[in-house]
Tab-separated table of C-alpha atoms in Angstrom:
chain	number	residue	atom	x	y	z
A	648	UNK	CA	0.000	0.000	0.000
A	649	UNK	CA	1.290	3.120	-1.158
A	650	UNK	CA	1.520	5.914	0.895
A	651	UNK	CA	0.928	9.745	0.862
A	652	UNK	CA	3.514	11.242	-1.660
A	653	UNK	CA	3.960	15.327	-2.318
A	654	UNK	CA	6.058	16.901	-4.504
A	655	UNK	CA	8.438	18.640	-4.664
A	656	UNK	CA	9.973	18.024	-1.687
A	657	UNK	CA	11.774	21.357	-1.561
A	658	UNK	CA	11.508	24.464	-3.695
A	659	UNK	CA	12.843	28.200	-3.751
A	660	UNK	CA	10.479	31.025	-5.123
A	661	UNK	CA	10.585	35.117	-4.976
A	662	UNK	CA	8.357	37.230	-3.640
A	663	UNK	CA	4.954	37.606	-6.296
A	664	UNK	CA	5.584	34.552	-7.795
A	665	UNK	CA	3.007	31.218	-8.295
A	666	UNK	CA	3.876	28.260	-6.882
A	667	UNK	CA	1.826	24.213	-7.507
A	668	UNK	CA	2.585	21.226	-4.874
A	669	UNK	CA	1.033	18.109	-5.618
A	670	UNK	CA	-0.298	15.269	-3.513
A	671	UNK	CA	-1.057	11.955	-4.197
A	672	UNK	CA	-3.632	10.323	-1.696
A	673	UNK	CA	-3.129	6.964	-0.071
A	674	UNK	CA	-4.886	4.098	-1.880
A	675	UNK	CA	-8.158	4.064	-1.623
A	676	UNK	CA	-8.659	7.409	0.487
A	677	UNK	CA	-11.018	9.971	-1.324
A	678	UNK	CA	-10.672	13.099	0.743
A	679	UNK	CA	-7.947	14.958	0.641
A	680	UNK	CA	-6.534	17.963	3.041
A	681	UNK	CA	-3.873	20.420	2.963
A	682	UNK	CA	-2.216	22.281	5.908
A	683	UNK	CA	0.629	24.753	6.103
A	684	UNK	CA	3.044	24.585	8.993
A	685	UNK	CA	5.267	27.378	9.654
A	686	UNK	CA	8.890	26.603	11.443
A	687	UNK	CA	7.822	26.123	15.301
A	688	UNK	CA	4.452	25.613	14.744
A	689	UNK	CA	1.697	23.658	14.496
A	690	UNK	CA	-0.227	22.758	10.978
A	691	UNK	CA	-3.006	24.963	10.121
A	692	UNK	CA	-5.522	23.798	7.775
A	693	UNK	CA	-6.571	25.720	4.582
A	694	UNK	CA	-8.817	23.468	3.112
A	695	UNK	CA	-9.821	19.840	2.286
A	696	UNK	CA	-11.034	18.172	-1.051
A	697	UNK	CA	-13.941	15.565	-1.125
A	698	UNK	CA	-15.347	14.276	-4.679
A	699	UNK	CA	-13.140	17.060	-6.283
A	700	UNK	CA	-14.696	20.192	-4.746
A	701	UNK	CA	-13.352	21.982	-1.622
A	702	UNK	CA	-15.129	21.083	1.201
A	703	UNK	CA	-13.963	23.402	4.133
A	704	UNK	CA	-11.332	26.379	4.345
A	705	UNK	CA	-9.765	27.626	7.206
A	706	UNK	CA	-8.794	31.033	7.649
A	707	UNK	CA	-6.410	31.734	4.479
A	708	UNK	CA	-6.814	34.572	1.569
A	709	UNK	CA	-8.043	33.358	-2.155
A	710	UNK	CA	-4.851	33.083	-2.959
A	711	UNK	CA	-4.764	29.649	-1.874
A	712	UNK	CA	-6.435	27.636	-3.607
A	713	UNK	CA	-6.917	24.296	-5.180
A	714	UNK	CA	-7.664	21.250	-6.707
A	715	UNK	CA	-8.796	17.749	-6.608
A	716	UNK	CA	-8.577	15.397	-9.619
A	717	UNK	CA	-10.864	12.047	-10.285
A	718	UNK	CA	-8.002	9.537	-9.052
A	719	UNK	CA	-7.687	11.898	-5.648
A	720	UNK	CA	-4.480	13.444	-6.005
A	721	UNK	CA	-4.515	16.784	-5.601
A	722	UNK	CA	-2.580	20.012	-6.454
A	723	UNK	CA	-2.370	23.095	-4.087
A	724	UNK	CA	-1.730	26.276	-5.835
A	725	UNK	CA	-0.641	29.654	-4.056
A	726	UNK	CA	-0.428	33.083	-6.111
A	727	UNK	CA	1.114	36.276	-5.402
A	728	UNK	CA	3.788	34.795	-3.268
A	729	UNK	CA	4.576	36.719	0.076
A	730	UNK	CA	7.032	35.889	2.333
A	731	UNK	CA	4.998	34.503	5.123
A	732	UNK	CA	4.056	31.687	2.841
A	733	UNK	CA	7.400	30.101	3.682
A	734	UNK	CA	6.897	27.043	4.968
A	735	UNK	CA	5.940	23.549	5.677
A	736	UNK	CA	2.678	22.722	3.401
A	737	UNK	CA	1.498	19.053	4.625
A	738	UNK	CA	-1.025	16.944	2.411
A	739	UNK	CA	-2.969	14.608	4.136
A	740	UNK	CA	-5.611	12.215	2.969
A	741	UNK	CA	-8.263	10.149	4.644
A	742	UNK	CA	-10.894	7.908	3.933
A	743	UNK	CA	-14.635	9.683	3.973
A	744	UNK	CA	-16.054	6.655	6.583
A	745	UNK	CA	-13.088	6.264	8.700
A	746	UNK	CA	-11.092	5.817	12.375
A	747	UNK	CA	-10.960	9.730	12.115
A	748	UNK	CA	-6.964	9.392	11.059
A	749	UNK	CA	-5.543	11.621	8.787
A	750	UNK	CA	-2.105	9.864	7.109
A	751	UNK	CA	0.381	12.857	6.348
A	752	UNK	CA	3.191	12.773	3.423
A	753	UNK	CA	6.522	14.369	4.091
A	754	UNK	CA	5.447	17.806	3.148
A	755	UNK	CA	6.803	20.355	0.403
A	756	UNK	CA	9.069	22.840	2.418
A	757	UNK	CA	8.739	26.318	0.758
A	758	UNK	CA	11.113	29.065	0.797
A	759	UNK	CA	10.240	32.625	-0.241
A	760	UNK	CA	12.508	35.129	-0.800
B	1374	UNK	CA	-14.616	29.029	16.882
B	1375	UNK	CA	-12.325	25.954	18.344
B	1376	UNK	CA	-9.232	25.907	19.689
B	1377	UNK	CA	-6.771	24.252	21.659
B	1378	UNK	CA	-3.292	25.143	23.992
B	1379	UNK	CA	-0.748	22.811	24.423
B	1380	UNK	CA	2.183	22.945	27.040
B	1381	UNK	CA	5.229	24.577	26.019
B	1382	UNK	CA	8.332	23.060	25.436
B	1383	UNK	CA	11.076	22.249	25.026
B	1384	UNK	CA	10.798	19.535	27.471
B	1385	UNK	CA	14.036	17.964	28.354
B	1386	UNK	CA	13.602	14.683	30.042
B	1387	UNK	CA	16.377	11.854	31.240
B	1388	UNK	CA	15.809	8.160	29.994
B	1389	UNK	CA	12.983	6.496	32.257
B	1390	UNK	CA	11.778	9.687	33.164
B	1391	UNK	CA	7.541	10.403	33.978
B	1392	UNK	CA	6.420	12.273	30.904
B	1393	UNK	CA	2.984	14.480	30.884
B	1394	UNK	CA	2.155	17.147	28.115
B	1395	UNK	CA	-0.332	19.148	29.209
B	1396	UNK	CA	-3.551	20.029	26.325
B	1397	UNK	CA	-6.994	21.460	26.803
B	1398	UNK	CA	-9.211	22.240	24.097
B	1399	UNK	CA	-12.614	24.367	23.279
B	1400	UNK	CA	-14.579	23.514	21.210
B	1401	UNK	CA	-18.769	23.316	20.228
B	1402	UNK	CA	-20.276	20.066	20.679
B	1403	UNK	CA	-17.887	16.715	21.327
B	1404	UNK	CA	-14.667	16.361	19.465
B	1405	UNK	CA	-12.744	13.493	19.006
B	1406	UNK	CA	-9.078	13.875	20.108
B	1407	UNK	CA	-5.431	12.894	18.959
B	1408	UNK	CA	-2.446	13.289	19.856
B	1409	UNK	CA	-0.177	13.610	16.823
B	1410	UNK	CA	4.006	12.839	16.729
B	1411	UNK	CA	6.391	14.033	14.327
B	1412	UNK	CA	10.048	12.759	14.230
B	1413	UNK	CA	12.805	14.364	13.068
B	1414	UNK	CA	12.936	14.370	9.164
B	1415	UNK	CA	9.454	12.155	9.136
B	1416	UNK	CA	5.642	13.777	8.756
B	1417	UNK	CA	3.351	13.712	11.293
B	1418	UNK	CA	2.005	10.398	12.155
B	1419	UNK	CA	-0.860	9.306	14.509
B	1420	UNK	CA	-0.157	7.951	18.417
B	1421	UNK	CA	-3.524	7.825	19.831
B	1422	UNK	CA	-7.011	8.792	19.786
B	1423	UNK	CA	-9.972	9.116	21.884
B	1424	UNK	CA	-13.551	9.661	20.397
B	1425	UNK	CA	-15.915	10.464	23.385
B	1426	UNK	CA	-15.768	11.246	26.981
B	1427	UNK	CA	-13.568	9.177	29.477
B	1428	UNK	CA	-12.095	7.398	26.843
B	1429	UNK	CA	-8.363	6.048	26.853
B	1430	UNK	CA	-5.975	6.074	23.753
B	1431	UNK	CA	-2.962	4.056	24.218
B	1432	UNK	CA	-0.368	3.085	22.344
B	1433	UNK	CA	4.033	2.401	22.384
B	1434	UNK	CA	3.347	2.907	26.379
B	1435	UNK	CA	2.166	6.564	25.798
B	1436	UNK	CA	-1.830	7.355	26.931
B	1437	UNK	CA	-3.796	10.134	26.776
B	1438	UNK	CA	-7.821	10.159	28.779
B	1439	UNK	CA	-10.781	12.182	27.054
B	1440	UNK	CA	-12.026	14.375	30.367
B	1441	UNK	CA	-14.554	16.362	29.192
B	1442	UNK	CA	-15.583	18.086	31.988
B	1443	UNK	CA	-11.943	19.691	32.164
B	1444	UNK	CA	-11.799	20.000	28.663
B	1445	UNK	CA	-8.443	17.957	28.443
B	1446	UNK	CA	-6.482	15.032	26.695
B	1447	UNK	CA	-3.234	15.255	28.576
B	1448	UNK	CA	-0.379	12.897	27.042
B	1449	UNK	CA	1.283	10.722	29.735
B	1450	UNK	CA	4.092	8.025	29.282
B	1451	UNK	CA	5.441	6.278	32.537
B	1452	UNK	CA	9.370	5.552	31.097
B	1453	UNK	CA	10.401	7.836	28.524
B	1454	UNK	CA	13.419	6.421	26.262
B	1455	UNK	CA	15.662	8.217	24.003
B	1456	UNK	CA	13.651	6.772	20.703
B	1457	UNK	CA	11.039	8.906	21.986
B	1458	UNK	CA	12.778	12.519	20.968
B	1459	UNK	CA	10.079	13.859	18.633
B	1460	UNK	CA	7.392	16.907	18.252
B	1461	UNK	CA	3.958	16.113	19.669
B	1462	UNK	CA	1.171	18.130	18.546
B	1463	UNK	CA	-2.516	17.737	20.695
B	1464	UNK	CA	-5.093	18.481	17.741
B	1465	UNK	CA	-8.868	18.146	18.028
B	1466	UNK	CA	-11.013	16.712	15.165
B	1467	UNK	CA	-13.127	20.821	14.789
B	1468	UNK	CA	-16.131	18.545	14.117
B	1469	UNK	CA	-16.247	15.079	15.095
B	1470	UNK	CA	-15.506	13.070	11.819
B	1471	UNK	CA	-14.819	15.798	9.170
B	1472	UNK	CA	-11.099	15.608	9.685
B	1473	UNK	CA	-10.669	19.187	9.766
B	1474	UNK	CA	-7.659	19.316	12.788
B	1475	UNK	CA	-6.720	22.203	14.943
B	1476	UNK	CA	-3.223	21.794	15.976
B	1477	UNK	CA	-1.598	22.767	18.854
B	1478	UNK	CA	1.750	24.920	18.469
B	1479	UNK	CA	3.497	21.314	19.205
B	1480	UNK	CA	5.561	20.652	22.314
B	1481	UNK	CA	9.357	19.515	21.740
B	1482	UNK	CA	10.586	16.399	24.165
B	1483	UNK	CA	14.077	15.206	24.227
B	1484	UNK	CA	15.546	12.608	26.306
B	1485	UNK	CA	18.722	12.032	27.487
B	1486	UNK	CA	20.430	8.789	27.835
């Protein structure tokens, strides 16, 4: 059983730029969510994906914003770069009918300069 | 809207050592609760759970009791080793079953041999 992958596992933008991470769900799981983790923190969600709409945001600007395609994987997209978007961004994905776990891949780890 | 606080660390312990990390929670109607660990250079991965009141999640000697009339879901471990350096995070499902996590800010523990 395959895990949750994300890529790229590290990247380097400038400030107003657009940035895509990608997440492929664990087998069989249909909702995806996304989280951003700043060094020191705790992960805050931004949103989650169920049958390829958003279902849920948390408390993050338009900016954010993404997508879920038929097979689950998903793509989080972020435009107008600032510098507070640096860091962590965790995928997670989860069966709908489940224990309540989310499984988390290793995270993309964004730097904005 | 929910949220949760979660002791600060860094805790430094000695092997053996009694471990508690202290996390209370608010929240609107019954959560369920988890206690989250992330090791160094790994994502975050599930330790335990509890879904209603007075229940115990347990697992690799580490529990955690659902008291809902204090509002808390401290994490306890009688013998701490060094294997068990990591970041634990106290998160609350916001709605029971939707997955959507608050996190806490994460509380550091390392142990010395």
């Amino acid at each position: 059983e395959t895990g949750v992958t994300q890529s790229p596992t590290h990247l380097i933008k400038t400030r107003g730029q657009q940035v895509t991470l990608r997440c492929s769900s664990q087998s069989g799981h249909n909702t995806v969510s996304w989280y951003q983790q700043a060094l020191g923190q705790g992960p805050q969600f931004i949103f989650q994906y169920y049958r390829e709409e958003e279902n849920g945001r948390g408390n993050f600007p338009p900016r954010f914003s993404g997508l879920q395609f038929p097979n689950y994987s998903s793509e989080l997209n972020v435009n107008a770069l600032e510098l507070d978007d640096s860091a962590l961004y965790l995928c997670a994905s989860s069966p709908r009918q489940g224990t309540g776990e989310l499984f988390f891949g290793e995270g993309s780890r964004l730097t904005v300069l | 809207g929910n949220s949760v606080t979660q002791m600060e660390g860094p805790v430094t312990l000695s092997e053996e050592a009694f471990l508690t990390i202290n996390c209370t929670y608010t929240a609107t109607g019954y959560p369920s609760l988890f206690w989250y660990v992330q090791y160094p250079g790994e994502g975050l991965q599930l330790l335990l759970k509890a879904t209603k009141a007075d229940d115990k999640g347990s697992n690799k000697g580490f529990e955690a009791t659902y008291r809902k009339e204090t509002t808390s879901f401290h994490l306890e471990k009688g013998s701490v080793q060094v294997s068990d350096s990591a970041v634990y995070f106290c998160a609350p499902d916001s709605t029971s079953g939707t997955y959507k996590y608050i996190f806490g800010t994460g509380t550091r523990l390392k142990v010395l041999a």
